[in-house]
CSV table of C-alpha atoms and ligand atoms in Angstrom, one decimal:
chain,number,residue,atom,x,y,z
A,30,UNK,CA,108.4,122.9,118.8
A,31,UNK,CA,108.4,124.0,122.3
A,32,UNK,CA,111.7,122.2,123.8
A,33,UNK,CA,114.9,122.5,122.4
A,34,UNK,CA,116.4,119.9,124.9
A,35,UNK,CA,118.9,117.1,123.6
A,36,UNK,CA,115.9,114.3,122.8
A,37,UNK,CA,118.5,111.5,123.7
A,38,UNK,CA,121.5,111.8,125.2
A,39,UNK,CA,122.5,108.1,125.9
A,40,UNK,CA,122.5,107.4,122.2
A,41,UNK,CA,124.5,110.4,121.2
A,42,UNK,CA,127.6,108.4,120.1
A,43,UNK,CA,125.8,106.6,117.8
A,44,UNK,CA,124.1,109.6,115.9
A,45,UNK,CA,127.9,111.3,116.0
A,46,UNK,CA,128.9,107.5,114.7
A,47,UNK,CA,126.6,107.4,111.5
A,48,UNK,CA,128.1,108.2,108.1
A,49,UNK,CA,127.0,112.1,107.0
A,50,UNK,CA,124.1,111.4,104.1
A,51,UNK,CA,123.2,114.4,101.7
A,52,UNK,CA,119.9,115.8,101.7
A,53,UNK,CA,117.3,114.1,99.7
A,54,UNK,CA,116.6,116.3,96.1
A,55,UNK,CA,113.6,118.6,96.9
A,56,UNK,CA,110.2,117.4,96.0
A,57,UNK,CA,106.9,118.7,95.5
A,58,UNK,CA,105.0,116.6,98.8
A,59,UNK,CA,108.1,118.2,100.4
A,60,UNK,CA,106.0,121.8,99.8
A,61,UNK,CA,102.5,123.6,101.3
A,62,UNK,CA,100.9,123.9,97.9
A,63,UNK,CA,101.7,128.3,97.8
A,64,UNK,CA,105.1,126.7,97.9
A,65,UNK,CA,104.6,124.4,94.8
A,66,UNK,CA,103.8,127.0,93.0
A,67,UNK,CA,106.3,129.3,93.5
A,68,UNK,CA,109.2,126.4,93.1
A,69,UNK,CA,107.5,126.5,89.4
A,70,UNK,CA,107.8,129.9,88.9
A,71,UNK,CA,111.7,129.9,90.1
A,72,UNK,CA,111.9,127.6,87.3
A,73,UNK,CA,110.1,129.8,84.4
A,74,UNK,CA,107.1,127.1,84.6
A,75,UNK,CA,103.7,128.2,85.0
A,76,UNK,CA,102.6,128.1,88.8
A,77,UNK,CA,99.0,125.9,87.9
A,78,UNK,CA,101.0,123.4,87.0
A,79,UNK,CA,101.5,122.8,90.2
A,80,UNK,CA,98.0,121.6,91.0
A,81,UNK,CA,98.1,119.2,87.8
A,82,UNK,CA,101.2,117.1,88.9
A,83,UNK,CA,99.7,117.4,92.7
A,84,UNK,CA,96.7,115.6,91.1
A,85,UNK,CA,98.6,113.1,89.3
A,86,UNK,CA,100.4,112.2,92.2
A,87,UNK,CA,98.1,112.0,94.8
A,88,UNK,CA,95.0,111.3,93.2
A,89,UNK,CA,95.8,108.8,89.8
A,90,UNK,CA,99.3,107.9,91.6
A,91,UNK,CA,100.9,108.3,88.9
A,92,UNK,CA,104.6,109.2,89.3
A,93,UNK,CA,105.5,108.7,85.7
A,94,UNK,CA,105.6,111.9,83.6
A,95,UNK,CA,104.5,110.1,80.7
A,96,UNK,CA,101.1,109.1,82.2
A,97,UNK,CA,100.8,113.2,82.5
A,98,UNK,CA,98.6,113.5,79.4
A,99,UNK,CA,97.1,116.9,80.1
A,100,UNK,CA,100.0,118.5,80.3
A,101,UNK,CA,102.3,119.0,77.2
A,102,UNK,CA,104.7,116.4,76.3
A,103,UNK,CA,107.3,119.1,76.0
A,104,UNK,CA,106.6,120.3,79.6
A,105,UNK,CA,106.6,116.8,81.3
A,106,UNK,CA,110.2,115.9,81.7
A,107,UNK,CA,110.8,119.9,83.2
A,108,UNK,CA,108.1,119.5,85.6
A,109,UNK,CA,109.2,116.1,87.1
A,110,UNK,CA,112.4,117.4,87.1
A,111,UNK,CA,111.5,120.3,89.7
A,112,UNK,CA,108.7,118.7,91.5
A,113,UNK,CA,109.1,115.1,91.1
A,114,UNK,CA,112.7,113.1,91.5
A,115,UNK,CA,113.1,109.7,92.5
A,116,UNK,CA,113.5,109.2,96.0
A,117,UNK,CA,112.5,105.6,96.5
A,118,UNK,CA,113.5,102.9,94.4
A,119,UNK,CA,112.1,99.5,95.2
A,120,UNK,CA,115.0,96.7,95.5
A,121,UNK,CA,113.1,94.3,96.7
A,122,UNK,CA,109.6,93.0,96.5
A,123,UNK,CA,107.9,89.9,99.0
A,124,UNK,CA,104.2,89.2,99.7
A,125,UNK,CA,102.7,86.5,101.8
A,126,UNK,CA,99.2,85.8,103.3
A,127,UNK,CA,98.5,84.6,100.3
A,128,UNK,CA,99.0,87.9,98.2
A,129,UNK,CA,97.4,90.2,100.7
A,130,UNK,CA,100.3,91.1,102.7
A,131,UNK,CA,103.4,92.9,100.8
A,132,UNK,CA,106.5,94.4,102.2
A,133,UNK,CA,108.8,97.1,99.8
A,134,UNK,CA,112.7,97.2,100.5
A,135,UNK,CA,113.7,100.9,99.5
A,136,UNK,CA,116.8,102.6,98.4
A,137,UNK,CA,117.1,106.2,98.6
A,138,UNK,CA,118.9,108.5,97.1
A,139,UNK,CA,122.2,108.2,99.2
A,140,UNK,CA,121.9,104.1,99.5
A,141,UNK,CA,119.6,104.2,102.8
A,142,UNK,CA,118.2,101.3,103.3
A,143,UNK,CA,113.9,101.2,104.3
A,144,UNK,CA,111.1,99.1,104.1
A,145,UNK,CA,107.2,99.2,104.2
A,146,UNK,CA,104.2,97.1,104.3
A,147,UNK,CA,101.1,97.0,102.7
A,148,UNK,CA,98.2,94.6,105.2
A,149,UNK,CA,94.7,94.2,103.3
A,150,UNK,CA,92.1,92.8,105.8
A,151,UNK,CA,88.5,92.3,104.9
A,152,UNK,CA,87.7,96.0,106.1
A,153,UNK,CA,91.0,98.0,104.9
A,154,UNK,CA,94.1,98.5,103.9
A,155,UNK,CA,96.8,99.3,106.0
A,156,UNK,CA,100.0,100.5,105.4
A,157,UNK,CA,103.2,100.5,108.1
A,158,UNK,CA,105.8,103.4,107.2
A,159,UNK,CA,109.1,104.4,107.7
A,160,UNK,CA,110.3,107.6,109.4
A,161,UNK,CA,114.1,107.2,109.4
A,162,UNK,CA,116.8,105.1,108.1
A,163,UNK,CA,117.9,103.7,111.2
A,164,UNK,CA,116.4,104.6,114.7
A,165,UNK,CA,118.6,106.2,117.4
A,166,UNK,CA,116.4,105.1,120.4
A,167,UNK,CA,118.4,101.5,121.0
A,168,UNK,CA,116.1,99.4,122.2
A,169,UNK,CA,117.3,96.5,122.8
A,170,UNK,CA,114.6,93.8,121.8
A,171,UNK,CA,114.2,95.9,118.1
A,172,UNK,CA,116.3,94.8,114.8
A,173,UNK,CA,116.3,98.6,113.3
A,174,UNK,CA,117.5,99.7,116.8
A,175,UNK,CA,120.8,97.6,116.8
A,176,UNK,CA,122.5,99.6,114.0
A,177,UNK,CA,121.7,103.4,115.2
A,178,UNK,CA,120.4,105.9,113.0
A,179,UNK,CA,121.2,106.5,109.8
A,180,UNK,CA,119.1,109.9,108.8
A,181,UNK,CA,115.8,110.9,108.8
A,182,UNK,CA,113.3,110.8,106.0
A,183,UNK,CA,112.2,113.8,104.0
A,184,UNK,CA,108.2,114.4,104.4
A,185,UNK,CA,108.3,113.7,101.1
A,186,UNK,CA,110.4,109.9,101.5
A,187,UNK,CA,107.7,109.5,103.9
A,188,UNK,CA,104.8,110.0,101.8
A,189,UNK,CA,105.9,108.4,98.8
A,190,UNK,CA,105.8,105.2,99.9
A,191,UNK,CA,101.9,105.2,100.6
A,192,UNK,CA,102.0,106.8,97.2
A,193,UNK,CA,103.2,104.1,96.0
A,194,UNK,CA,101.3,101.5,98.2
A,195,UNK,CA,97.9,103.5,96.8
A,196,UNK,CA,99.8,102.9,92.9
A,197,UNK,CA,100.0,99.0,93.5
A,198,UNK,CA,96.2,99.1,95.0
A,199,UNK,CA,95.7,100.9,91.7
A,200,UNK,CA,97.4,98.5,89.6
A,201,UNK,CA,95.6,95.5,90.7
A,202,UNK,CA,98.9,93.8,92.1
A,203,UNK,CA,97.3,93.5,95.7
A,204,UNK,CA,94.7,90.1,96.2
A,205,UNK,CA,91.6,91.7,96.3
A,206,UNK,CA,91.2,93.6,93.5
A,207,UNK,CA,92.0,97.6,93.1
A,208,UNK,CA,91.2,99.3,96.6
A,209,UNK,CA,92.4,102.3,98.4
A,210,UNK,CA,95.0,102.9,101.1
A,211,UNK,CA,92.7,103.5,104.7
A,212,UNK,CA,95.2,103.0,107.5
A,213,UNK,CA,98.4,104.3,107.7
A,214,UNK,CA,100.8,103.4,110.8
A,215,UNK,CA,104.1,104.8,111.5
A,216,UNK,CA,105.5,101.5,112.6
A,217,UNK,CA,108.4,101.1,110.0
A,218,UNK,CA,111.7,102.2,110.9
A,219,UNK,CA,112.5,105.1,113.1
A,220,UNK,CA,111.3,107.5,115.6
A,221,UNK,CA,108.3,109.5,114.0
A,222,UNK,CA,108.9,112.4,117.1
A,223,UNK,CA,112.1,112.5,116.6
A,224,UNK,CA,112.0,113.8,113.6
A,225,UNK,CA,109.3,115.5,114.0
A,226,UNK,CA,109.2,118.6,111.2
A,227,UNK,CA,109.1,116.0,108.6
A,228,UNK,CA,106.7,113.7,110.0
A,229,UNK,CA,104.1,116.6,110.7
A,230,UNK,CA,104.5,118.2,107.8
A,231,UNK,CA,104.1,114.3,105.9
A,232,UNK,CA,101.0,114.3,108.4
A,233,UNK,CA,99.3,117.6,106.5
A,234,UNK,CA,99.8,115.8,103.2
A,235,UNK,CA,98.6,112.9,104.0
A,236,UNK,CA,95.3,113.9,105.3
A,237,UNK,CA,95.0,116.9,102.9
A,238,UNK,CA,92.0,116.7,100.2
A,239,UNK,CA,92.8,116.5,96.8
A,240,UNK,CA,94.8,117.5,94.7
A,241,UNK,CA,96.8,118.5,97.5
A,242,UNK,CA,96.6,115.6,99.3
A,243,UNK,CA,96.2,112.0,99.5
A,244,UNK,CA,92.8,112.5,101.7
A,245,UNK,CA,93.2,110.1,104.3
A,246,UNK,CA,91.3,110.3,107.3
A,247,UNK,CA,93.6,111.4,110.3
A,248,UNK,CA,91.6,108.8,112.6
A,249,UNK,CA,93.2,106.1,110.4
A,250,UNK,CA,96.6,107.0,111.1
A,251,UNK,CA,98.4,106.2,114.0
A,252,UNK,CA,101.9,107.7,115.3
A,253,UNK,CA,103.7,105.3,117.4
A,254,UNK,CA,106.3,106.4,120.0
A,255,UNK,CA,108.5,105.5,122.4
A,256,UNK,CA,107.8,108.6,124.3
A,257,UNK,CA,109.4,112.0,123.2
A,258,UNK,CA,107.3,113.9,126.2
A,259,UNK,CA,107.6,117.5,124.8
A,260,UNK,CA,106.7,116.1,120.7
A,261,UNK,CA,103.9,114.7,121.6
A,262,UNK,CA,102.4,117.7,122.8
A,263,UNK,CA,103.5,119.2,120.1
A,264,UNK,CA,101.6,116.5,118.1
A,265,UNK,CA,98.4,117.5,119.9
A,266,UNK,CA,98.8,121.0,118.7
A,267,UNK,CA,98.8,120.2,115.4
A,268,UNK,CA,94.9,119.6,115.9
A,269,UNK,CA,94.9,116.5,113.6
A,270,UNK,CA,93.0,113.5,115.4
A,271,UNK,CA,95.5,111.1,114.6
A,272,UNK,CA,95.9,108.1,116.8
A,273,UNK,CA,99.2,107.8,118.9
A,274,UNK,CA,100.3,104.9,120.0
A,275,UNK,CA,102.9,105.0,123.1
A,276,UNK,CA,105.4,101.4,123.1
A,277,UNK,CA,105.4,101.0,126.9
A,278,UNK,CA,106.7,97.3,126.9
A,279,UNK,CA,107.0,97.9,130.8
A,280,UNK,CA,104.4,99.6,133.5
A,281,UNK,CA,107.6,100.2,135.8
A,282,UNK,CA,110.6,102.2,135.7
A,283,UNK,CA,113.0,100.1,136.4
A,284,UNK,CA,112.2,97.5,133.7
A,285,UNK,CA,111.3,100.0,130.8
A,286,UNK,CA,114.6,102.2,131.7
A,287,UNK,CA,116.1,98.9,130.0
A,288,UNK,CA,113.4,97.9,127.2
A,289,UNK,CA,112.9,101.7,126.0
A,290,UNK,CA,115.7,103.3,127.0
A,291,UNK,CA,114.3,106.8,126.6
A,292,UNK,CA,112.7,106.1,129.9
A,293,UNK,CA,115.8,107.3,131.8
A,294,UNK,CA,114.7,110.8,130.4
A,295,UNK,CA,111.0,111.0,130.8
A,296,UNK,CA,109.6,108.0,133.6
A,297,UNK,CA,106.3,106.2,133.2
A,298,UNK,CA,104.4,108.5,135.4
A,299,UNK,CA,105.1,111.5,132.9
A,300,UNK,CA,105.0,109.8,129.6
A,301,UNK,CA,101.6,108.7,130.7
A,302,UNK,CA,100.6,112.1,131.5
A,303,UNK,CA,101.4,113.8,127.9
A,304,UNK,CA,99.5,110.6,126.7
A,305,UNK,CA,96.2,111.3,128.5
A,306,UNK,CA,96.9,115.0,127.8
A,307,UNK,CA,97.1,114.1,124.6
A,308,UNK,CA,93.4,111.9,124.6
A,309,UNK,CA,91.9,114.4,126.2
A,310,UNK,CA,93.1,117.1,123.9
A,311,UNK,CA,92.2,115.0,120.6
A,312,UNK,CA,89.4,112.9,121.9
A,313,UNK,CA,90.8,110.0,120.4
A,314,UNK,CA,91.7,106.9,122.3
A,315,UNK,CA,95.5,106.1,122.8
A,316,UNK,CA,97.3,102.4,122.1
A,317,UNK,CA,99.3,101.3,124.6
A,318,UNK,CA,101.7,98.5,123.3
A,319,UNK,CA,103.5,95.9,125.0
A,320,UNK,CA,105.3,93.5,123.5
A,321,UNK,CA,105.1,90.6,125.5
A,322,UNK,CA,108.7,89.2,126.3
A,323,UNK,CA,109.3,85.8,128.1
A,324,UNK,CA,109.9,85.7,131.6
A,325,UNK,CA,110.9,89.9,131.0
A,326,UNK,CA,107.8,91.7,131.4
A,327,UNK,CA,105.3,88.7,131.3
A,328,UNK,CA,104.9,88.5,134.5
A,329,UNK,CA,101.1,88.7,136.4
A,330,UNK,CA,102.2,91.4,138.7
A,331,UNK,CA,103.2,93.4,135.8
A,332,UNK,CA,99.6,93.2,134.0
A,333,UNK,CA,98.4,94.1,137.4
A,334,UNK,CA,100.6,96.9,137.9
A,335,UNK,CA,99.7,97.6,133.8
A,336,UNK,CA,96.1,97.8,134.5
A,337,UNK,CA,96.4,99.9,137.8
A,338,UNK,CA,98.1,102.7,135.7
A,339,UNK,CA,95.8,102.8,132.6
A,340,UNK,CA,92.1,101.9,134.6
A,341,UNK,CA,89.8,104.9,133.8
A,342,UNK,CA,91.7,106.2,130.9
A,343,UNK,CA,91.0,106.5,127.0
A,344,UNK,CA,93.1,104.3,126.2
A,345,UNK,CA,93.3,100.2,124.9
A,346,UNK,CA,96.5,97.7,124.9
A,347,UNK,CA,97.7,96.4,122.4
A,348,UNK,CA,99.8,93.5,123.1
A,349,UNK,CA,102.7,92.5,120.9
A,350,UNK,CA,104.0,89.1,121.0
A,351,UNK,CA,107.7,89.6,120.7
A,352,UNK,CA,109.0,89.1,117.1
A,353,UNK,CA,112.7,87.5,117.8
A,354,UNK,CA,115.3,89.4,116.6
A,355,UNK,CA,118.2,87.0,115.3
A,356,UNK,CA,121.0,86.6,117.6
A,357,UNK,CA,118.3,87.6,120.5
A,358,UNK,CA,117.9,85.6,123.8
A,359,UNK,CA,114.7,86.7,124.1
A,360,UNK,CA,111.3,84.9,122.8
A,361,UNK,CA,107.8,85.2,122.7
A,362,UNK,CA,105.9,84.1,125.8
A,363,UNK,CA,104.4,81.1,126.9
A,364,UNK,CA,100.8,81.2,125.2
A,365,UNK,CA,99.5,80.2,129.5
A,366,UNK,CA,101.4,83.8,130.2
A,367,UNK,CA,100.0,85.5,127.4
A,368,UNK,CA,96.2,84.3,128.1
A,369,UNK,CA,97.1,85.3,132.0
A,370,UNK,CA,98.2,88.4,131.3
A,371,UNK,CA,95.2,89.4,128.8
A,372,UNK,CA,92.7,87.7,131.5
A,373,UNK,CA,94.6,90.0,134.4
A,374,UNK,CA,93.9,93.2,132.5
A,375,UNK,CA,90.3,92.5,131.3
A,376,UNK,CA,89.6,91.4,134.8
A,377,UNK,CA,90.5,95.2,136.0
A,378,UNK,CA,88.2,97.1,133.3
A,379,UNK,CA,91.4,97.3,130.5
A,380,UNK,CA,90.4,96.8,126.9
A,381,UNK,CA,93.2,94.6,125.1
A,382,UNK,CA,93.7,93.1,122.1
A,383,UNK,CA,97.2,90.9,120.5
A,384,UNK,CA,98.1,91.8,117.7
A,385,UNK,CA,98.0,89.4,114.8
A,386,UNK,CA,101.6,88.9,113.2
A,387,UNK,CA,101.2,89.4,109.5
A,388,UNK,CA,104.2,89.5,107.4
A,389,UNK,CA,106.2,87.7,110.2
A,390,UNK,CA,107.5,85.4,107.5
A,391,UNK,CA,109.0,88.4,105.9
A,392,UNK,CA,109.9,89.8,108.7
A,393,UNK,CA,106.9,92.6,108.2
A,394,UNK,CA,107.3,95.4,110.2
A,395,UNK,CA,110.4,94.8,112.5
A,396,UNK,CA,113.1,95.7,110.5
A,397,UNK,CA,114.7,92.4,109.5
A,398,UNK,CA,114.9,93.2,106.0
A,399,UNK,CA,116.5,96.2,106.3
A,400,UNK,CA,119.0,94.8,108.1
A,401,UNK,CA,119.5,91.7,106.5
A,402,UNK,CA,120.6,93.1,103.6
B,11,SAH,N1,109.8,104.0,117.2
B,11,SAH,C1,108.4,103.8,117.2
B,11,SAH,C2,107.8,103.1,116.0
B,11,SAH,C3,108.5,102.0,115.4
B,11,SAH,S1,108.3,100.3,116.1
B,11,SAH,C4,108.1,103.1,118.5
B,11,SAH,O1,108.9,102.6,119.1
B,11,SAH,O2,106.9,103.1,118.9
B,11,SAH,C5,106.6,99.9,116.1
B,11,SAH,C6,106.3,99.0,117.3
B,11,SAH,O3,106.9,97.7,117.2
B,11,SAH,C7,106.8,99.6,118.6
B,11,SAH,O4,105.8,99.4,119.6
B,11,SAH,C8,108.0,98.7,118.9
B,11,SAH,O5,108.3,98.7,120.3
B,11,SAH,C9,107.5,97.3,118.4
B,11,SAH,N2,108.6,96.4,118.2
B,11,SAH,C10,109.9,96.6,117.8
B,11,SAH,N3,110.6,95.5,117.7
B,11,SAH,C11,109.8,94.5,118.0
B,11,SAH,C12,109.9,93.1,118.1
B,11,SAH,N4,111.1,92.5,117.8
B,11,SAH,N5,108.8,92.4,118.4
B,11,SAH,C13,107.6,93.0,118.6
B,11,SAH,N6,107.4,94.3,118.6
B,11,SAH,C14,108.5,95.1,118.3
């Protein structure tokens, strides 16, 4: 990483508040595969085992030694003991859209509480992750940000729960039929950039071939931030073409200082820059999301001022309409505000889409669950 500046001062507190977790145990997506290998010879097993539990886990997703049939029964239960623990154990389960939406409550090892989603459409599957327990970025209109961060994921906490997405695809439990994980977004809980070593390293595994990897296409995974200037360019020099995705919410300082309030340490004008830095660098096309808030950043001089800033650059919008957060004055807006705003933007060149809200009965993807519980 190229800036060791404090990422967030203004939520300091609450990082110094949270409880001190343990590390998560070790685990083999935690490791480069030279690693893997040696972690087997430290324990007096053969290094090329390393490649056959690799395989089982990213390519038959199977986490349970005794599906591990070319390897010696004997052997099993030492192997997933250095290269396999537990880290997530499902507590709760819910689906909706009629099968074809499901959403995983985890436990980890120290009690952490995170959730993803699994969203079949006709075309793919995608699945929305988790980067931290917790977030420390506060903002205000977000049900993970209102309790601070807890801790970050291990790469490995990361990847395990598309690993276990790709296992239910496997199994048959999603409508559909079997199928195979396409789309992965870091939309869960957390700050992807701000914990960035684990996320880029989870990044590498993800898009890795087999068996050292799951094999995903880095154009189907998308990293969504609220604007950690000096981590996304370290992003970009990772040289992976994944899709970033900047949460805007506001096209002027004054408003996003409140709605993201990382704004008071990098502006609009320069989290914009590192974002078309970062399109030009990868050639891929950057999201810009908004979540459309009533009577807060609604407003027709705002999709003006929106559309002023982003005309002539890769990029799309992808407009959000607020999911209410309980206890939250603020709502969704008006459906005339919404169709104005989409109508200002496509009027000045912008490509825009809204987001459909899948899993909003279970509270997909905003960190209800989590914090419900
Ligand atoms: N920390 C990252 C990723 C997690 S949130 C980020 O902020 O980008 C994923 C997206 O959901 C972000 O754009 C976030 O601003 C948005 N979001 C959070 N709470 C929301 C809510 N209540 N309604 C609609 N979108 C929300």
């Amino acid at each position: 990483m190229s800036d060791a500046q404090p990422l967030v001062p203004a939520v300091g507190e609450l990082i110094l508040e949270a409880p001190r977790r343990g590390k998560p145990p070790q685990h083999l997506a935690d490791l480069t595969p030279e690693q893997r290998r040696e972690a087997l010879q430290q324990a007096g097993l053969p290094a090329y085992r390393a490649e056959q539990v690799s395989r089982h886990l990213f390519v038959h997703h199977g986490a349970d030694p005794a599906t591990w049939t070319d390897i010696p029964a004997a052997d099993r239960e030492r192997l997933a003991a250095a290269l396999t623990p537990q880290l997530l154990t499902a507590v709760r389960r819910l689906e909706c859209d009629n099968g074809t939406t499901h959403k995983t409550l985890w436990r980890l090892h120290d009690g952490s509480l995170v959730e993803s989603v699994l969203m079949r459409y006709t075309d793919r599957v995608t699945m929305c992750i988790s980067s931290q327990a917790g977030c420390g970025m506060n903002c205000p209109f977000c049900a993970t940000g209102q309790n601070g961060l807890t801790r970050n994921l291990s790469a490995a906490e990361i990847i395990m729960q598309v690993v276990d997405g790709a296992r239910s695809l496997d199994a048959g439990e999603v409508a559909g039929g079997p199928g195979r994980v396409s789309n992965i977004v870091f939309m869960g809980m957390g700050e992807p950039l701000a914990n960035f070593a684990a996320v880029s390293h989870a990044l590498r595994v993800l898009t890795a071939p087999a068996p050292h990897g799951l094999g995903i296409s880095a154009r189907g995974i998308t990293v969504s931030t609220v604007g950690l200037v000096p981590r996304i360019r370290d992003l970009a020099d990772m040289g992976l073409p994944v899709t970033l995705a900047l949460s805007l919410h506001a096209p002027d300082d004054e408003l996003r200082d409140t709605l993201v309030p990382v704004n008071n340490r990098w502006k609009v004008a320069e989290v914009l820059g590192a974002v078309w830095d970062y399109a030009e660098k990868t050639k891929r096309r950057v999201s810009i999301e908004y979540a459309l808030i009533r009577d807060i950043n609604d407003q027709a001089w705002r999709a003006d001022l929106l559309a002023d800033r982003l005309r002539g650059r890769l990029a799309h919008v992808n407009l959000i309409p607020l999911n209410p957060t309980p206890g939250s004055k603020w709502t969704a807006s008006r459906p005339e505000d919404e169709r104005e705003f989409v109508r200002r933007l496509e009027a000045k060149g912008i490509a825009v889409t809204v987001r459909d809200t899948r899993g909003r009965e279970i509270d997909g993807a905003c960190g209800q669950l989590a914090a419900a519980e």
